[in-house]
Amino acid sequence: MSSRRGFLQNVLAGAGFFTSAKILSAQDMQMSGDMPGTNRKGKKGSIQDHGSPVLVETPDVPNLPFRMDGDVKEFHLIAEPVKQEIVPGRIVDLWGYNGSAPGPTIQVTRGDRVRIIVDNHLPEATSMHWHGFEIPVEMDGAPGSSQEPIPPGGRFVYEFTLSQEGTYFYHSHMAMQEMIGMIGAFVMHPKETYKPRVDKDFVIILQEYAILPNITVPNSMNMEFNWLTFNGKSGPANTPLIVRQGERVRIRLINLGMDHHPIHLHGHQFVVTGTEGGRQPESTWGPGNTVLVGVAQSRDVEFVANNPGDWMLHCHLPHHMMNQMSSMVGPMSRRNGMPAGLDMERGMGMLRQGSATSQENGPSLGRGLGVGSTAEQTMSNSPLKAGNPMQRQDMPDMPQQGMRMGKPEVSKDANSVPGFPQDAFMEGPMMAMDKMVEKPENFGLRPGWSGFMAGMMTFVRVLPQDKYDHIMELRKKQEGNKPMKMDMPGMGNKHE
Ligand SMILES: [Cu+2]
């Protein structure tokens, strides 16, 4: 599987530069199409029943390049601060690897000897843990017990032979660092493809952050999250999973956060074929359409994409299907600013007076998003002011960029209905940003689609051959238009 890929790496490394991760992932895609065992309709000589597995695609996340050093596959990970654009215009400060949070995806084959050079470019110590790997303890990355933490500016070289298969991952073993982005997928392919073989294989990493409005740094102490991401993007910024009608699809879901996520697929039943411990025996495969991916777990699901359409794939926790969720979202859009100058205790949602269930504290206790905690009781769900509710009262001429910002459709007596507004200002036509998230994979979606996608939410687009080919063509064209940048990995070049 890796000979061509390894050859390419050697050529590039020999020429004295690394490809940018993005460019490499394009090459991988191309190669996965040429691999034996790949189902290419209409091409002669394709081997459909055996051969190497297809490479995984991690939408919006690059693959990690490697070079061969004798028989050893050598990877290089750099732990570093990352600027990550989770939706258009919302750039947040995370920590990740090689310019990406989550970090780039590593793919190996069972039996491989691998070396992973880990450099720490963070301002504090870190460690690298290989989650679920059966390797010697001194390679486990447990700080303090199996090794010294890697100091700022330091390096640790891991090397081991892998005799497992499945959806694994790597992550910092410093707990707070886990909550600011530091994880990546580590897929161990079998030597021979599983049966029934899949035509498409995807990885999605589930993460969550608590980031107050107008702040760019996640509060990793927080217990309630307002930004929920698939592969570092919130809906509608995710790149949809593109599959051809009739193909067998695997989606590998990985969760490292504070919540468990029930991931639901529309329009299809799937079977769970693997966990963080590897492949499950076929006798355990029962049908479902929602799989609970617990913290520190992975789940592989497989299905035959026989139902054409643009099908939602999302976490089904209602609060995980929203963006920038905050108690203040209603009042902020209709009133004159928000209270400022909260002290630390209240900012963190700590109880200062009265009981937990008192009228003042009850509704907001433990929500911990700070500004909303104190103001919610009197501010939320209050009557709308006259005029355009999406316009700042103090800056009526403020230009509205990007989103459409039209008036949401609400009934005339909306203000008299208890509970209003619920979704009128969270999703809908006025939140649409189709143009801002335009990309080949979104081509042909229903106009206005993006107004209803948020949080952990993307599409599995099951396309007939002609539409599938068209998107692949657009994708190729886009890749071709990109200038060949030869940046060093880890220079934060992901968002240029
Ligand atoms: Cu969730």
Coordinates of C-alpha atoms and ligand atoms in Angstrom, one line a residue:
M1 CA 0.0 0.0 0.0
S2 CA 2.7 2.4 0.9
S3 CA 5.4 1.8 -1.7
R4 CA 4.4 4.6 -4.1
R5 CA 3.6 6.9 -1.2
G6 CA 6.9 6.1 0.5
F7 CA 8.7 6.7 -2.8
L8 CA 7.0 10.1 -3.2
Q9 CA 8.0 11.1 0.4
N10 CA 11.6 10.1 -0.3
V11 CA 11.7 12.1 -3.5
L12 CA 10.3 15.2 -1.7
A13 CA 12.5 14.8 1.4
G14 CA 15.5 14.2 -0.8
A15 CA 14.8 17.5 -2.6
G16 CA 15.2 19.2 0.7
F17 CA 11.6 20.2 1.5
F18 CA 8.4 18.8 2.9
T19 CA 5.2 19.1 1.0
S20 CA 2.5 21.0 2.9
A21 CA 0.2 18.6 4.5
K22 CA -2.7 19.8 2.3
I23 CA -0.9 19.0 -0.9
L24 CA 0.0 15.6 0.3
S25 CA -3.5 14.8 1.2
A26 CA -4.5 15.5 -2.3
Q27 CA -1.9 13.1 -3.5
D28 CA -3.1 10.5 -1.1
M29 CA -6.6 10.9 -2.5
Q30 CA -5.3 10.4 -5.9
M31 CA -3.3 7.3 -4.8
S32 CA -6.2 5.8 -3.0
G33 CA -8.0 5.9 -6.3
D34 CA -5.2 3.9 -7.9
M35 CA -4.8 1.4 -5.2
P36 CA -5.6 -2.2 -6.0
G37 CA -8.9 -3.2 -4.5
T38 CA -10.4 0.2 -5.1
N39 CA -13.8 0.0 -6.7
R40 CA -13.6 2.0 -9.9
K41 CA -16.6 1.5 -12.0
G42 CA -16.0 1.3 -15.7
K43 CA -12.2 0.6 -15.3
K44 CA -10.9 -2.6 -16.4
G45 CA -8.7 -4.7 -14.1
S46 CA -10.1 -3.5 -10.8
I47 CA -9.9 -6.0 -8.1
Q48 CA -13.0 -5.8 -6.0
D49 CA -12.8 -8.6 -3.5
H50 CA -9.4 -8.4 -2.0
G51 CA -6.2 -6.3 -1.8
S52 CA -5.2 -3.4 0.3
P53 CA -7.7 -1.3 2.1
V54 CA -8.5 2.2 0.8
L55 CA -6.9 5.0 2.7
V56 CA -9.0 7.0 5.0
E57 CA -10.1 10.6 4.3
T58 CA -10.3 13.0 7.2
P59 CA -12.4 15.9 5.8
D60 CA -10.8 19.3 6.7
V61 CA -7.8 17.6 8.3
P62 CA -4.5 16.7 6.4
N63 CA -2.7 13.4 6.5
L64 CA 0.7 13.3 8.1
P65 CA 3.5 12.7 5.6
F66 CA 6.1 10.2 6.5
R67 CA 9.5 9.2 5.1
M68 CA 11.1 5.7 5.0
D69 CA 14.2 5.2 7.0
G70 CA 15.1 1.7 6.1
D71 CA 12.2 -0.3 7.2
V72 CA 10.9 2.3 9.6
K73 CA 8.1 4.7 8.7
E74 CA 9.2 8.1 10.3
F75 CA 6.6 10.7 11.2
H76 CA 7.2 14.1 12.7
L77 CA 4.6 15.8 14.9
I78 CA 5.0 19.3 16.3
A79 CA 2.9 20.3 19.3
E80 CA 2.1 24.0 18.9
P81 CA -0.4 26.8 19.2
V82 CA -2.8 26.8 16.2
K83 CA -5.2 29.4 14.8
Q84 CA -8.2 27.5 13.8
E85 CA -11.1 28.9 11.8
I86 CA -14.0 26.8 13.1
V87 CA -16.6 28.7 11.0
P88 CA -16.0 31.6 8.5
G89 CA -14.7 34.6 10.5
R90 CA -14.5 32.8 13.8
I91 CA -10.8 32.1 14.3
V92 CA -9.9 30.7 17.7
D93 CA -6.7 30.0 19.5
L94 CA -6.2 26.2 20.0
W95 CA -3.3 24.0 20.6
G96 CA -2.7 21.2 18.1
Y97 CA -0.1 19.5 15.9
N98 CA 1.5 20.7 12.7
G99 CA -0.8 23.7 12.3
S100 CA -4.0 21.7 12.7
A101 CA -6.4 20.9 15.6
P102 CA -7.2 18.1 15.6
G103 CA -3.7 17.1 14.4
P104 CA -3.0 15.4 11.1
T105 CA -4.1 11.8 10.6
I106 CA -1.5 9.1 10.7
Q107 CA -2.1 5.9 8.7
V108 CA -0.1 2.8 9.0
T109 CA -0.5 -0.9 8.2
R110 CA -0.5 -3.7 10.7
G111 CA 3.1 -4.9 11.3
D112 CA 4.7 -1.5 10.5
R113 CA 7.6 -0.3 12.5
V114 CA 7.1 3.4 13.1
R115 CA 9.1 6.2 14.5
I116 CA 7.4 9.4 15.6
I117 CA 9.5 12.4 16.4
V118 CA 7.5 14.7 18.7
D119 CA 8.7 18.3 19.2
N120 CA 7.2 20.5 21.8
H121 CA 6.7 24.1 20.6
L122 CA 4.3 24.8 23.4
P123 CA 5.1 27.2 26.3
E124 CA 4.7 24.3 28.8
A125 CA 5.5 20.7 29.1
T126 CA 3.4 18.1 27.2
S127 CA 3.4 14.4 26.6
M128 CA 2.2 12.2 23.8
H129 CA 0.1 9.2 24.5
W130 CA -0.8 6.5 22.0
H131 CA -4.3 5.6 23.0
G132 CA -4.9 1.9 23.2
F133 CA -1.6 0.9 21.7
E134 CA 0.0 -2.4 22.8
I135 CA 3.5 -1.1 23.0
P136 CA 6.4 -1.2 25.5
V137 CA 5.6 1.0 28.6
E138 CA 8.5 3.3 28.0
M139 CA 6.8 4.3 24.7
D140 CA 3.3 4.9 26.3
G141 CA 3.7 8.6 26.9
A142 CA 2.4 8.6 30.4
P143 CA 4.0 11.7 32.0
G144 CA 5.8 11.1 35.2
S145 CA 5.5 7.4 35.2
S146 CA 6.6 6.0 31.8
Q147 CA 8.7 9.1 30.9
E148 CA 9.5 12.7 31.8
P149 CA 7.1 15.2 30.3
I150 CA 8.5 16.8 27.2
P151 CA 9.7 20.2 28.2
P152 CA 9.0 23.4 26.1
G153 CA 11.5 23.2 23.2
G154 CA 12.1 19.6 23.9
R155 CA 11.8 16.5 21.8
F156 CA 11.0 12.8 22.4
V157 CA 11.3 10.1 19.8
Y158 CA 8.9 7.3 20.0
E159 CA 9.5 4.0 18.2
F160 CA 7.5 0.8 18.1
T161 CA 6.1 -2.0 16.0
L162 CA 2.4 -2.2 15.6
S163 CA 0.5 -5.4 15.5
Q164 CA -3.0 -4.0 15.9
E165 CA -5.7 -2.9 13.5
G166 CA -8.4 -0.3 13.9
T167 CA -9.3 3.3 14.7
Y168 CA -6.8 4.6 17.2
F169 CA -5.7 8.0 18.2
Y170 CA -2.9 10.0 19.7
H171 CA -3.3 12.8 22.3
S172 CA -1.5 14.9 24.8
H173 CA -1.8 13.2 28.2
M174 CA -2.0 16.5 30.0
A175 CA -5.7 16.7 30.8
M176 CA -6.2 20.4 30.2
Q177 CA -4.3 20.2 26.9
E178 CA -6.8 17.6 25.7
M179 CA -9.5 20.2 26.0
I180 CA -7.8 22.7 23.8
G181 CA -7.4 20.6 20.8
M182 CA -4.5 18.1 21.2
I183 CA -5.6 14.9 19.6
G184 CA -5.2 13.3 16.2
A185 CA -6.4 10.1 14.5
F186 CA -4.1 7.1 14.1
V187 CA -5.6 4.5 11.8
M188 CA -4.0 1.1 11.7
H189 CA -5.0 -0.7 8.5
P190 CA -5.2 -4.5 8.2
K191 CA -2.9 -6.0 5.6
E192 CA -5.8 -7.4 3.7
T193 CA -9.0 -5.5 3.5
Y194 CA -12.0 -6.5 5.6
K195 CA -15.0 -8.1 4.1
P196 CA -17.3 -6.8 2.9
R197 CA -14.8 -4.3 1.7
V198 CA -15.6 -0.6 1.9
D199 CA -15.3 1.9 -1.0
K200 CA -15.0 5.0 1.1
D201 CA -13.5 5.3 4.6
F202 CA -13.8 8.5 6.6
V203 CA -12.5 9.8 10.0
I204 CA -14.4 12.3 12.1
I205 CA -13.0 13.6 15.4
L206 CA -15.5 15.0 17.9
Q207 CA -14.3 18.0 20.0
E208 CA -16.0 20.7 22.0
Y209 CA -14.9 24.1 23.3
A210 CA -16.3 26.8 25.6
I211 CA -15.4 30.1 24.0
L212 CA -17.2 33.2 25.0
P213 CA -18.3 35.7 22.4
N214 CA -15.5 38.1 21.4
I215 CA -12.9 35.8 23.0
T216 CA -10.6 33.5 21.1
V217 CA -9.3 31.2 23.8
P218 CA -11.3 28.2 25.0
N219 CA -12.0 28.0 28.7
S220 CA -10.8 24.5 29.3
M221 CA -12.2 24.6 32.9
N222 CA -15.7 25.0 31.6
M223 CA -18.2 22.2 31.8
E224 CA -20.6 23.6 29.2
F225 CA -19.6 24.0 25.6
N226 CA -20.9 26.3 23.0
W227 CA -18.7 25.3 20.0
L228 CA -19.0 21.7 18.9
T229 CA -16.8 20.5 16.0
F230 CA -16.3 17.7 13.6
N231 CA -12.6 17.7 12.5
G232 CA -12.1 21.2 13.9
K233 CA -15.1 22.7 12.0
S234 CA -18.6 23.5 13.1
G235 CA -21.5 23.4 10.7
P236 CA -21.9 24.7 8.0
A237 CA -18.1 24.9 7.6
N238 CA -17.5 21.2 7.5
T239 CA -16.6 19.5 4.2
P240 CA -19.4 16.9 3.4
L241 CA -18.6 13.3 2.9
I242 CA -19.0 12.6 -0.8
V243 CA -20.0 9.0 -1.8
R244 CA -21.3 7.4 -4.9
Q245 CA -24.7 5.7 -4.7
G246 CA -24.3 2.0 -3.9
E247 CA -20.9 2.3 -2.3
R248 CA -20.1 0.7 1.0
V249 CA -19.0 3.4 3.4
R250 CA -17.1 3.3 6.7
I251 CA -17.1 6.3 9.1
R252 CA -14.7 6.2 12.0
L253 CA -15.8 8.4 14.9
I254 CA -13.4 9.4 17.6
N255 CA -14.4 11.3 20.7
L256 CA -12.0 13.2 23.1
G257 CA -13.9 15.7 25.2
M258 CA -16.1 16.1 28.2
D259 CA -19.3 14.7 26.7
H260 CA -20.5 11.6 25.0
H261 CA -22.0 12.2 21.6
P262 CA -24.9 10.2 20.1
I263 CA -24.1 10.5 16.4
H264 CA -27.0 10.0 14.1
L265 CA -27.2 9.4 10.4
H266 CA -30.3 10.2 8.3
G267 CA -31.7 7.9 5.6
H268 CA -29.7 4.8 6.3
Q269 CA -29.2 2.0 8.8
F270 CA -25.7 1.2 9.8
V271 CA -23.8 -1.5 11.7
V272 CA -21.1 -0.8 14.3
T273 CA -18.1 -2.8 13.0
G274 CA -15.4 -1.5 15.3
T275 CA -14.5 0.1 18.6
E276 CA -11.3 1.8 20.0
G277 CA -10.2 -1.8 20.5
G278 CA -10.4 -2.7 16.8
R279 CA -12.6 -4.8 14.5
Q280 CA -15.7 -6.4 16.0
P281 CA -16.9 -9.9 15.0
E282 CA -19.7 -9.8 12.5
S283 CA -21.9 -11.7 14.9
T284 CA -22.1 -8.5 17.0
W285 CA -23.3 -6.2 14.2
G286 CA -26.8 -5.0 14.9
P287 CA -28.6 -2.4 12.9
G288 CA -28.9 1.2 14.1
N289 CA -28.8 4.7 13.0
T290 CA -27.4 6.4 16.1
V291 CA -24.2 5.4 17.8
L292 CA -23.1 6.7 21.2
V293 CA -19.4 7.6 21.0
G294 CA -18.3 7.9 24.6
V295 CA -15.3 9.9 25.8
A296 CA -12.0 8.3 24.8
Q297 CA -13.8 5.8 22.6
S298 CA -14.0 5.3 18.8
R299 CA -16.7 3.7 16.9
D300 CA -16.6 2.5 13.3
V301 CA -19.9 2.4 11.5
E302 CA -20.6 0.9 8.0
F303 CA -23.5 1.1 5.6
V304 CA -24.3 0.7 2.0
A305 CA -25.2 4.2 0.6
N306 CA -28.2 3.1 -1.4
N307 CA -30.5 6.0 -0.7
P308 CA -29.6 9.0 -2.8
G309 CA -29.7 12.4 -1.2
D310 CA -27.9 14.9 1.0
W311 CA -28.2 13.2 4.4
M312 CA -27.4 14.9 7.7
L313 CA -24.9 13.3 10.0
H314 CA -24.9 14.9 13.4
C315 CA -24.6 14.7 17.1
H316 CA -28.2 14.4 18.4
L317 CA -27.7 16.3 21.7
P318 CA -29.7 19.4 20.9
H319 CA -27.1 21.8 22.3
H320 CA -24.5 20.2 20.2
M321 CA -26.4 21.3 17.0
M322 CA -25.8 24.9 17.6
N323 CA -23.0 27.5 17.2
Q324 CA -21.8 30.1 19.7
M325 CA -24.5 29.0 22.0
S326 CA -24.8 31.5 24.8
S327 CA -27.6 32.7 27.1
M328 CA -27.1 36.2 25.7
V329 CA -27.7 35.6 22.1
G330 CA -31.2 37.0 22.1
P331 CA -30.6 40.0 24.2
M332 CA -27.3 40.8 22.5
S333 CA -29.0 41.1 19.2
R334 CA -31.8 43.3 20.4
R335 CA -30.5 45.3 23.3
N336 CA -27.7 47.6 24.0
G337 CA -24.7 45.5 24.8
M338 CA -24.1 43.3 27.8
P339 CA -23.0 43.6 31.4
A340 CA -19.2 43.8 31.8
G341 CA -16.7 43.5 34.6
L342 CA -17.8 40.2 36.2
D343 CA -15.4 38.9 38.8
M344 CA -13.7 35.5 38.4
E345 CA -16.1 33.6 40.6
R346 CA -19.2 34.6 38.8
G347 CA -17.4 34.4 35.5
M348 CA -16.8 30.7 36.3
G349 CA -20.4 30.2 37.4
M350 CA -19.6 29.7 41.1
L351 CA -22.3 30.2 43.6
R352 CA -21.8 33.3 45.8
Q353 CA -25.0 33.8 47.7
G354 CA -28.3 32.0 48.3
S355 CA -29.0 28.4 47.6
A356 CA -28.5 26.6 44.3
T357 CA -32.2 26.5 43.6
S358 CA -33.0 30.1 44.6
Q359 CA -34.7 32.3 42.1
E360 CA -31.5 34.2 41.3
N361 CA -29.3 31.2 41.0
G362 CA -31.5 28.4 39.8
P363 CA -31.8 29.0 36.1
S364 CA -28.1 29.8 35.5
L365 CA -26.2 27.8 38.1
G366 CA -23.5 25.7 36.6
R367 CA -23.9 27.0 33.1
G368 CA -20.7 28.7 33.6
L369 CA -20.6 30.8 30.4
G370 CA -20.1 33.9 32.5
V371 CA -22.0 36.8 31.2
G372 CA -25.2 34.8 30.6
S373 CA -25.1 33.4 34.1
T374 CA -26.1 36.6 35.8
A375 CA -28.3 38.2 33.2
E376 CA -30.4 35.3 32.0
Q377 CA -33.1 35.5 34.5
T378 CA -34.2 39.0 33.5
M379 CA -33.0 39.2 29.9
S380 CA -33.7 36.0 28.0
N381 CA -36.9 35.5 26.1
S382 CA -37.8 39.1 26.7
P383 CA -40.1 40.9 24.2
L384 CA -38.6 42.0 20.9
K385 CA -38.0 45.6 20.3
A386 CA -39.7 47.1 17.3
G387 CA -37.7 47.2 14.1
N388 CA -35.2 44.7 12.7
P389 CA -34.3 42.4 15.6
M390 CA -31.0 41.5 14.0
Q391 CA -29.8 45.1 13.9
R392 CA -27.8 46.6 16.7
Q393 CA -29.9 49.3 18.4
D394 CA -26.9 51.4 19.1
M395 CA -25.4 51.0 15.6
P396 CA -28.3 51.0 13.2
D397 CA -26.0 51.6 10.2
M398 CA -23.5 48.9 11.0
P399 CA -22.9 47.0 7.8
Q400 CA -24.1 43.4 7.9
Q401 CA -21.4 41.3 6.3
G402 CA -21.6 37.7 5.3
M403 CA -24.7 36.3 6.6
R404 CA -28.0 37.4 5.1
M405 CA -29.3 38.9 8.3
G406 CA -32.8 39.3 6.9
K407 CA -35.7 39.3 9.3
P408 CA -36.5 35.9 10.6
E409 CA -40.0 34.7 9.9
V410 CA -41.9 35.0 13.1
S411 CA -45.6 35.3 13.6
K412 CA -47.2 38.6 14.5
D413 CA -48.1 37.5 18.0
A414 CA -44.8 35.8 18.6
N415 CA -44.0 37.9 21.7
S416 CA -47.1 36.8 23.5
V417 CA -46.3 33.1 23.2
P418 CA -44.5 31.8 26.3
G419 CA -41.1 30.3 25.4
F420 CA -40.6 32.5 22.3
P421 CA -38.0 32.7 20.9
Q422 CA -36.5 29.2 20.8
D423 CA -35.0 28.7 17.4
A424 CA -36.0 31.9 15.6
F425 CA -32.6 33.4 16.2
M426 CA -30.5 30.3 16.3
E427 CA -31.1 28.8 12.9
G428 CA -33.0 29.7 9.8
P429 CA -32.7 31.6 6.5
M430 CA -31.1 34.6 8.1
M431 CA -28.2 32.5 9.2
A432 CA -27.4 31.2 5.7
M433 CA -23.9 31.6 4.5
D434 CA -23.8 29.4 1.4
K435 CA -21.3 31.7 -0.4
M436 CA -18.9 31.9 2.6
V437 CA -18.6 28.1 2.8
E438 CA -18.6 27.4 -1.0
K439 CA -16.5 24.5 -2.0
P440 CA -16.7 21.7 -4.5
E441 CA -18.2 19.3 -2.0
N442 CA -21.1 21.7 -1.4
F443 CA -22.0 22.0 -5.0
G444 CA -25.6 21.5 -5.8
L445 CA -26.9 21.6 -2.2
R446 CA -30.3 23.3 -1.8
P447 CA -29.9 27.1 -1.7
G448 CA -30.0 28.3 1.9
W449 CA -28.9 25.0 3.3
S450 CA -26.2 26.5 5.4
G451 CA -28.7 28.4 7.6
F452 CA -29.7 25.2 9.3
M453 CA -26.3 23.5 9.8
A454 CA -24.5 24.2 13.1
G455 CA -22.3 22.4 15.6
M456 CA -21.5 18.8 15.1
M457 CA -23.3 18.5 11.8
T458 CA -22.3 17.6 8.3
F459 CA -23.7 15.8 5.2
V460 CA -23.2 12.4 3.8
R461 CA -24.0 13.2 0.2
V462 CA -25.1 10.0 -1.6
L463 CA -24.8 10.9 -5.3
P464 CA -25.6 9.3 -8.6
Q465 CA -22.6 8.7 -10.8
D466 CA -22.9 11.9 -12.9
K467 CA -23.2 14.3 -9.9
Y468 CA -20.4 12.4 -8.1
D469 CA -18.1 12.7 -11.1
H470 CA -18.9 16.4 -11.4
I471 CA -17.9 17.1 -7.8
M472 CA -14.7 15.1 -8.2
E473 CA -13.9 17.2 -11.3
L474 CA -14.5 20.4 -9.4
R475 CA -12.3 19.1 -6.6
K476 CA -9.5 18.2 -9.0
K477 CA -9.7 21.6 -10.6
Q478 CA -9.5 23.3 -7.2
E479 CA -6.5 21.3 -6.2
G480 CA -4.9 22.1 -9.5
N481 CA -5.4 25.8 -9.0
K482 CA -3.6 25.8 -5.7
P483 CA -0.1 27.1 -5.8
M484 CA 2.5 24.5 -4.9
K485 CA 3.6 25.7 -1.5
M486 CA 6.5 24.0 0.1
D487 CA 6.1 25.1 3.7
M488 CA 7.6 23.2 6.5
P489 CA 5.0 21.3 8.4
G490 CA 4.0 23.0 11.6
M491 CA 4.3 26.5 10.4
G492 CA 0.6 27.1 10.8
N493 CA 0.0 27.5 7.1
K494 CA -3.4 25.8 7.1
H495 CA -5.5 28.9 6.8
E496 CA -3.7 31.0 4.3
Ligands
CU1 CU -22.8 15.8 21.2

